[in-house]
Amino acid sequence: MSDTRTVVLVEGVSDKSAVEVLAERRGRDLAAGGVSVVAMGGATNIGAHVGRYGPAGHGLRLAGLCDAGEEGDYRRALERAGLGSDLDRSGLEALGFFVCVADLEDELIRALGVAAVERVLDAEGELGSFRTLQRQPAWRGRAAHDQLRRFMGAGGGRKVRYSGLLTAALEPGRVPRPLDMLLAHLPGGRGR
């Protein structure tokens, strides 16, 4: 990280994968721009990472991505680090922190649409497994979008596996706002 000037703090490896895949699709070399994406192993680790990389630590520029449910954790950590006070969503965005509604998988499924996500599952040989989940009593009759979110969260490593694949399948104009805004905020600009 010796050439790093900006650290992007994300909750997990799946978020890191999505950011890196989108950057690559847009011809952005994050490392060459001095940007490192750090998967924190959960949103509750935000305070420690802001302390390590932010003003009281390495003094690097910070940015990030979080789920709506963890927005408060991010806000409090940034405020404790002296990066703002009484931060609201627009204040977070001004600092380079963008919030996914409800989470990144939700954003990607909405951006792609159910049919496109199912095509990705089919290409990976998992459409049959998804259909099995749809037939389970607890999930039968629920919206396909909700079933897909559950499917992504179930099973070893699906979130990590599919975040990059779903990001790669996005049409250029259909990138979820938090991902799009995060990349635009990083050194090197929009790069499409």
PDB file of N, CA and C in Angstrom, residues 39-108:
ATOM      1  N   ALA A  39     -11.574  -4.670   1.884  1.00  0.00           N
ATOM      2  CA  ALA A  39     -12.732  -5.365   2.461  1.00  0.00           C
ATOM      3  C   ALA A  39     -12.478  -5.470   3.962  1.00  0.00           C
ATOM      4  N   MET A  40     -13.381  -4.893   4.746  1.00  0.00           N
ATOM      5  CA  MET A  40     -13.163  -4.773   6.189  1.00  0.00           C
ATOM      6  C   MET A  40     -13.603  -5.981   7.001  1.00  0.00           C
ATOM      7  N   GLY A  41     -14.288  -6.937   6.367  1.00  0.00           N
ATOM      8  CA  GLY A  41     -14.779  -8.083   7.131  1.00  0.00           C
ATOM      9  C   GLY A  41     -16.008  -7.734   7.954  1.00  0.00           C
ATOM     10  N   GLY A  42     -16.797  -6.796   7.468  1.00  0.00           N
ATOM     11  CA  GLY A  42     -18.029  -6.394   8.141  1.00  0.00           C
ATOM     12  C   GLY A  42     -18.043  -4.918   8.466  1.00  0.00           C
ATOM     13  N   ALA A  43     -19.232  -4.337   8.429  1.00  0.00           N
ATOM     14  CA  ALA A  43     -19.391  -2.895   8.635  1.00  0.00           C
ATOM     15  C   ALA A  43     -19.003  -2.453  10.038  1.00  0.00           C
ATOM     16  N   THR A  44     -19.111  -3.340  11.011  1.00  0.00           N
ATOM     17  CA  THR A  44     -18.781  -2.944  12.374  1.00  0.00           C
ATOM     18  C   THR A  44     -17.288  -2.652  12.536  1.00  0.00           C
ATOM     19  N   ASN A  45     -16.494  -2.986  11.550  1.00  0.00           N
ATOM     20  CA  ASN A  45     -15.057  -2.709  11.597  1.00  0.00           C
ATOM     21  C   ASN A  45     -14.705  -1.337  11.027  1.00  0.00           C
ATOM     22  N   ILE A  46     -15.694  -0.552  10.659  1.00  0.00           N
ATOM     23  CA  ILE A  46     -15.434   0.739  10.026  1.00  0.00           C
ATOM     24  C   ILE A  46     -14.605   1.658  10.916  1.00  0.00           C
ATOM     25  N   GLY A  47     -14.894   1.707  12.205  1.00  0.00           N
ATOM     26  CA  GLY A  47     -14.152   2.596  13.106  1.00  0.00           C
ATOM     27  C   GLY A  47     -12.665   2.291  13.127  1.00  0.00           C
ATOM     28  N   ALA A  48     -12.333   1.019  13.233  1.00  0.00           N
ATOM     29  CA  ALA A  48     -10.926   0.625  13.254  1.00  0.00           C
ATOM     30  C   ALA A  48     -10.227   0.989  11.942  1.00  0.00           C
ATOM     31  N   HIS A  49     -10.913   0.811  10.833  1.00  0.00           N
ATOM     32  CA  HIS A  49     -10.299   1.096   9.531  1.00  0.00           C
ATOM     33  C   HIS A  49     -10.170   2.602   9.277  1.00  0.00           C
ATOM     34  N   VAL A  50     -11.168   3.382   9.699  1.00  0.00           N
ATOM     35  CA  VAL A  50     -11.053   4.838   9.585  1.00  0.00           C
ATOM     36  C   VAL A  50      -9.887   5.309  10.450  1.00  0.00           C
ATOM     37  N   GLY A  51      -9.758   4.724  11.648  1.00  0.00           N
ATOM     38  CA  GLY A  51      -8.638   5.068  12.523  1.00  0.00           C
ATOM     39  C   GLY A  51      -7.290   4.712  11.917  1.00  0.00           C
ATOM     40  N   ARG A  52      -7.229   3.581  11.271  1.00  0.00           N
ATOM     41  CA  ARG A  52      -5.964   3.122  10.682  1.00  0.00           C
ATOM     42  C   ARG A  52      -5.559   3.939   9.458  1.00  0.00           C
ATOM     43  N   TYR A  53      -6.517   4.191   8.560  1.00  0.00           N
ATOM     44  CA  TYR A  53      -6.176   4.825   7.287  1.00  0.00           C
ATOM     45  C   TYR A  53      -6.457   6.317   7.230  1.00  0.00           C
ATOM     46  N   GLY A  54      -7.345   6.811   8.089  1.00  0.00           N
ATOM     47  CA  GLY A  54      -7.785   8.204   8.044  1.00  0.00           C
ATOM     48  C   GLY A  54      -6.823   9.178   8.687  1.00  0.00           C
ATOM     49  N   PRO A  55      -7.356  10.345   9.107  1.00  0.00           N
ATOM     50  CA  PRO A  55      -6.515  11.436   9.625  1.00  0.00           C
ATOM     51  C   PRO A  55      -5.623  11.049  10.805  1.00  0.00           C
ATOM     52  N   ALA A  56      -6.109  10.220  11.717  1.00  0.00           N
ATOM     53  CA  ALA A  56      -5.320   9.852  12.889  1.00  0.00           C
ATOM     54  C   ALA A  56      -4.338   8.710  12.602  1.00  0.00           C
ATOM     55  N   GLY A  57      -4.474   8.091  11.442  1.00  0.00           N
ATOM     56  CA  GLY A  57      -3.595   6.974  11.075  1.00  0.00           C
ATOM     57  C   GLY A  57      -2.645   7.381   9.963  1.00  0.00           C
ATOM     58  N   HIS A  58      -2.814   6.748   8.806  1.00  0.00           N
ATOM     59  CA  HIS A  58      -1.932   7.005   7.661  1.00  0.00           C
ATOM     60  C   HIS A  58      -2.239   8.319   6.947  1.00  0.00           C
ATOM     61  N   GLY A  59      -3.354   8.963   7.289  1.00  0.00           N
ATOM     62  CA  GLY A  59      -3.700  10.245   6.678  1.00  0.00           C
ATOM     63  C   GLY A  59      -4.089  10.151   5.215  1.00  0.00           C
ATOM     64  N   LEU A  60      -4.673   9.021   4.834  1.00  0.00           N
ATOM     65  CA  LEU A  60      -5.073   8.821   3.443  1.00  0.00           C
ATOM     66  C   LEU A  60      -6.483   9.354   3.203  1.00  0.00           C
ATOM     67  N   ARG A  61      -6.775   9.634   1.957  1.00  0.00           N
ATOM     68  CA  ARG A  61      -8.124  10.016   1.560  1.00  0.00           C
ATOM     69  C   ARG A  61      -8.988   8.762   1.682  1.00  0.00           C
ATOM     70  N   LEU A  62     -10.205   8.913   2.205  1.00  0.00           N
ATOM     71  CA  LEU A  62     -11.104   7.783   2.396  1.00  0.00           C
ATOM     72  C   LEU A  62     -12.333   7.902   1.514  1.00  0.00           C
ATOM     73  N   ALA A  63     -12.877   6.762   1.147  1.00  0.00           N
ATOM     74  CA  ALA A  63     -14.151   6.659   0.435  1.00  0.00           C
ATOM     75  C   ALA A  63     -14.733   5.316   0.835  1.00  0.00           C
ATOM     76  N   GLY A  64     -15.971   5.058   0.437  1.00  0.00           N
ATOM     77  CA  GLY A  64     -16.529   3.765   0.805  1.00  0.00           C
ATOM     78  C   GLY A  64     -17.923   3.518   0.284  1.00  0.00           C
ATOM     79  N   LEU A  65     -18.367   2.314   0.593  1.00  0.00           N
ATOM     80  CA  LEU A  65     -19.661   1.815   0.162  1.00  0.00           C
ATOM     81  C   LEU A  65     -20.223   1.016   1.326  1.00  0.00           C
ATOM     82  N   CYS A  66     -21.501   1.215   1.644  1.00  0.00           N
ATOM     83  CA  CYS A  66     -22.109   0.437   2.721  1.00  0.00           C
ATOM     84  C   CYS A  66     -23.570   0.142   2.412  1.00  0.00           C
ATOM     85  N   ASP A  67     -24.125  -0.783   3.170  1.00  0.00           N
ATOM     86  CA  ASP A  67     -25.537  -1.112   3.075  1.00  0.00           C
ATOM     87  C   ASP A  67     -26.332  -0.121   3.912  1.00  0.00           C
ATOM     88  N   ALA A  68     -27.592   0.090   3.587  1.00  0.00           N
ATOM     89  CA  ALA A  68     -28.436   1.039   4.319  1.00  0.00           C
ATOM     90  C   ALA A  68     -28.458   0.732   5.814  1.00  0.00           C
ATOM     91  N   GLY A  69     -28.483  -0.526   6.180  1.00  0.00           N
ATOM     92  CA  GLY A  69     -28.543  -0.902   7.581  1.00  0.00           C
ATOM     93  C   GLY A  69     -27.295  -0.538   8.369  1.00  0.00           C
ATOM     94  N   GLU A  70     -26.199  -0.297   7.693  1.00  0.00           N
ATOM     95  CA  GLU A  70     -24.944   0.030   8.358  1.00  0.00           C
ATOM     96  C   GLU A  70     -24.567   1.501   8.203  1.00  0.00           C
ATOM     97  N   GLU A  71     -25.437   2.280   7.618  1.00  0.00           N
ATOM     98  CA  GLU A  71     -25.159   3.703   7.393  1.00  0.00           C
ATOM     99  C   GLU A  71     -24.811   4.416   8.699  1.00  0.00           C
ATOM    100  N   GLY A  72     -25.514   4.103   9.772  1.00  0.00           N
ATOM    101  CA  GLY A  72     -25.251   4.738  11.061  1.00  0.00           C
ATOM    102  C   GLY A  72     -23.862   4.437  11.585  1.00  0.00           C
ATOM    103  N   ASP A  73     -23.395   3.192  11.414  1.00  0.00           N
ATOM    104  CA  ASP A  73     -22.041   2.830  11.845  1.00  0.00           C
ATOM    105  C   ASP A  73     -21.007   3.675  11.107  1.00  0.00           C
ATOM    106  N   TYR A  74     -21.195   3.830   9.812  1.00  0.00           N
ATOM    107  CA  TYR A  74     -20.264   4.616   9.004  1.00  0.00           C
ATOM    108  C   TYR A  74     -20.298   6.074   9.446  1.00  0.00           C
ATOM    109  N   ARG A  75     -21.500   6.610   9.608  1.00  0.00           N
ATOM    110  CA  ARG A  75     -21.660   8.012   9.997  1.00  0.00           C
ATOM    111  C   ARG A  75     -20.928   8.287  11.320  1.00  0.00           C
ATOM    112  N   ARG A  76     -21.174   7.444  12.328  1.00  0.00           N
ATOM    113  CA  ARG A  76     -20.548   7.646  13.639  1.00  0.00           C
ATOM    114  C   ARG A  76     -19.026   7.541  13.569  1.00  0.00           C
ATOM    115  N   ALA A  77     -18.516   6.582  12.817  1.00  0.00           N
ATOM    116  CA  ALA A  77     -17.052   6.413  12.707  1.00  0.00           C
ATOM    117  C   ALA A  77     -16.411   7.629  12.042  1.00  0.00           C
ATOM    118  N   LEU A  78     -17.038   8.146  11.004  1.00  0.00           N
ATOM    119  CA  LEU A  78     -16.493   9.306  10.305  1.00  0.00           C
ATOM    120  C   LEU A  78     -16.565  10.551  11.187  1.00  0.00           C
ATOM    121  N   GLU A  79     -17.641  10.689  11.932  1.00  0.00           N
ATOM    122  CA  GLU A  79     -17.775  11.829  12.847  1.00  0.00           C
ATOM    123  C   GLU A  79     -16.733  11.748  13.966  1.00  0.00           C
ATOM    124  N   ARG A  80     -16.536  10.550  14.543  1.00  0.00           N
ATOM    125  CA  ARG A  80     -15.523  10.373  15.594  1.00  0.00           C
ATOM    126  C   ARG A  80     -14.124  10.707  15.090  1.00  0.00           C
ATOM    127  N   ALA A  81     -13.887  10.453  13.813  1.00  0.00           N
ATOM    128  CA  ALA A  81     -12.571  10.735  13.227  1.00  0.00           C
ATOM    129  C   ALA A  81     -12.404  12.211  12.866  1.00  0.00           C
ATOM    130  N   GLY A  82     -13.447  13.013  13.110  1.00  0.00           N
ATOM    131  CA  GLY A  82     -13.373  14.436  12.821  1.00  0.00           C
ATOM    132  C   GLY A  82     -13.621  14.799  11.372  1.00  0.00           C
ATOM    133  N   LEU A  83     -14.268  13.898  10.638  1.00  0.00           N
ATOM    134  CA  LEU A  83     -14.509  14.140   9.211  1.00  0.00           C
ATOM    135  C   LEU A  83     -15.876  14.753   8.931  1.00  0.00           C
ATOM    136  N   GLY A  84     -16.560  15.169   9.962  1.00  0.00           N
ATOM    137  CA  GLY A  84     -17.859  15.812   9.808  1.00  0.00           C
ATOM    138  C   GLY A  84     -18.633  15.709  11.096  1.00  0.00           C
ATOM    139  N   SER A  85     -19.754  16.429  11.137  1.00  0.00           N
ATOM    140  CA  SER A  85     -20.644  16.331  12.290  1.00  0.00           C
ATOM    141  C   SER A  85     -22.074  16.363  11.787  1.00  0.00           C
ATOM    142  N   ASP A  86     -22.922  15.656  12.506  1.00  0.00           N
ATOM    143  CA  ASP A  86     -24.340  15.549  12.113  1.00  0.00           C
ATOM    144  C   ASP A  86     -24.474  15.179  10.635  1.00  0.00           C
ATOM    145  N   LEU A  87     -23.678  14.210  10.214  1.00  0.00           N
ATOM    146  CA  LEU A  87     -23.691  13.798   8.807  1.00  0.00           C
ATOM    147  C   LEU A  87     -25.022  13.166   8.433  1.00  0.00           C
ATOM    148  N   ASP A  88     -25.550  13.569   7.318  1.00  0.00           N
ATOM    149  CA  ASP A  88     -26.709  12.903   6.731  1.00  0.00           C
ATOM    150  C   ASP A  88     -26.222  12.210   5.462  1.00  0.00           C
ATOM    151  N   ARG A  89     -27.133  11.672   4.679  1.00  0.00           N
ATOM    152  CA  ARG A  89     -26.733  10.938   3.474  1.00  0.00           C
ATOM    153  C   ARG A  89     -25.933  11.816   2.515  1.00  0.00           C
ATOM    154  N   SER A  90     -26.356  13.051   2.316  1.00  0.00           N
ATOM    155  CA  SER A  90     -25.613  13.920   1.391  1.00  0.00           C
ATOM    156  C   SER A  90     -24.248  14.275   1.968  1.00  0.00           C
ATOM    157  N   GLY A  91     -24.150  14.392   3.288  1.00  0.00           N
ATOM    158  CA  GLY A  91     -22.857  14.635   3.922  1.00  0.00           C
ATOM    159  C   GLY A  91     -21.908  13.466   3.742  1.00  0.00           C
ATOM    160  N   LEU A  92     -22.462  12.248   3.857  1.00  0.00           N
ATOM    161  CA  LEU A  92     -21.652  11.052   3.612  1.00  0.00           C
ATOM    162  C   LEU A  92     -21.147  11.047   2.174  1.00  0.00           C
ATOM    163  N   GLU A  93     -22.045  11.350   1.249  1.00  0.00           N
ATOM    164  CA  GLU A  93     -21.667  11.343  -0.165  1.00  0.00           C
ATOM    165  C   GLU A  93     -20.605  12.394  -0.470  1.00  0.00           C
ATOM    166  N   ALA A  94     -20.686  13.548   0.180  1.00  0.00           N
ATOM    167  CA  ALA A  94     -19.676  14.585  -0.033  1.00  0.00           C
ATOM    168  C   ALA A  94     -18.296  14.100   0.409  1.00  0.00           C
ATOM    169  N   LEU A  95     -18.277  13.212   1.412  1.00  0.00           N
ATOM    170  CA  LEU A  95     -17.020  12.618   1.873  1.00  0.00           C
ATOM    171  C   LEU A  95     -16.568  11.446   1.001  1.00  0.00           C
ATOM    172  N   GLY A  96     -17.459  10.956   0.108  1.00  0.00           N
ATOM    173  CA  GLY A  96     -17.119   9.834  -0.755  1.00  0.00           C
ATOM    174  C   GLY A  96     -17.647   8.503  -0.275  1.00  0.00           C
ATOM    175  N   PHE A  97     -18.639   8.525   0.620  1.00  0.00           N
ATOM    176  CA  PHE A  97     -19.247   7.296   1.136  1.00  0.00           C
ATOM    177  C   PHE A  97     -20.671   7.190   0.615  1.00  0.00           C
ATOM    178  N   PHE A  98     -20.965   6.064  -0.047  1.00  0.00           N
ATOM    179  CA  PHE A  98     -22.233   5.890  -0.742  1.00  0.00           C
ATOM    180  C   PHE A  98     -22.976   4.680  -0.181  1.00  0.00           C
ATOM    181  N   VAL A  99     -24.292   4.817  -0.076  1.00  0.00           N
ATOM    182  CA  VAL A  99     -25.136   3.848   0.616  1.00  0.00           C
ATOM    183  C   VAL A  99     -25.974   3.057  -0.383  1.00  0.00           C
ATOM    184  N   CYS A 100     -25.918   1.728  -0.263  1.00  0.00           N
ATOM    185  CA  CYS A 100     -26.729   0.834  -1.081  1.00  0.00           C
ATOM    186  C   CYS A 100     -28.069   0.604  -0.387  1.00  0.00           C
ATOM    187  N   VAL A 101     -29.132   0.620  -1.152  1.00  0.00           N
ATOM    188  CA  VAL A 101     -30.472   0.338  -0.633  1.00  0.00           C
ATOM    189  C   VAL A 101     -30.850  -1.035  -1.154  1.00  0.00           C
ATOM    190  N   ALA A 102     -31.107  -1.962  -0.391  1.00  0.00           N
ATOM    191  CA  ALA A 102     -30.840  -2.305   0.978  1.00  0.00           C
ATOM    192  C   ALA A 102     -29.397  -2.779   1.118  1.00  0.00           C
ATOM    193  N   ASP A 103     -28.886  -3.421   0.077  1.00  0.00           N
ATOM    194  CA  ASP A 103     -27.492  -3.864   0.048  1.00  0.00           C
ATOM    195  C   ASP A 103     -27.049  -3.928  -1.409  1.00  0.00           C
ATOM    196  N   LEU A 104     -25.805  -4.278  -1.637  1.00  0.00           N
ATOM    197  CA  LEU A 104     -25.275  -4.285  -3.002  1.00  0.00           C
ATOM    198  C   LEU A 104     -26.005  -5.302  -3.885  1.00  0.00           C
ATOM    199  N   GLU A 105     -26.333  -6.468  -3.329  1.00  0.00           N
ATOM    200  CA  GLU A 105     -27.034  -7.481  -4.123  1.00  0.00           C
ATOM    201  C   GLU A 105     -28.390  -6.953  -4.581  1.00  0.00           C
ATOM    202  N   ASP A 106     -29.089  -6.263  -3.683  1.00  0.00           N
ATOM    203  CA  ASP A 106     -30.372  -5.655  -4.021  1.00  0.00           C
ATOM    204  C   ASP A 106     -30.198  -4.664  -5.171  1.00  0.00           C
ATOM    205  N   GLU A 107     -29.182  -3.827  -5.077  1.00  0.00           N
ATOM    206  CA  GLU A 107     -28.911  -2.838  -6.127  1.00  0.00           C
ATOM    207  C   GLU A 107     -28.635  -3.522  -7.474  1.00  0.00           C
ATOM    208  N   LEU A 108     -27.809  -4.560  -7.449  1.00  0.00           N
ATOM    209  CA  LEU A 108     -27.453  -5.243  -8.692  1.00  0.00           C
ATOM    210  C   LEU A 108     -28.641  -5.964  -9.308  1.00  0.00           C
TER     211      LEU A 108
END
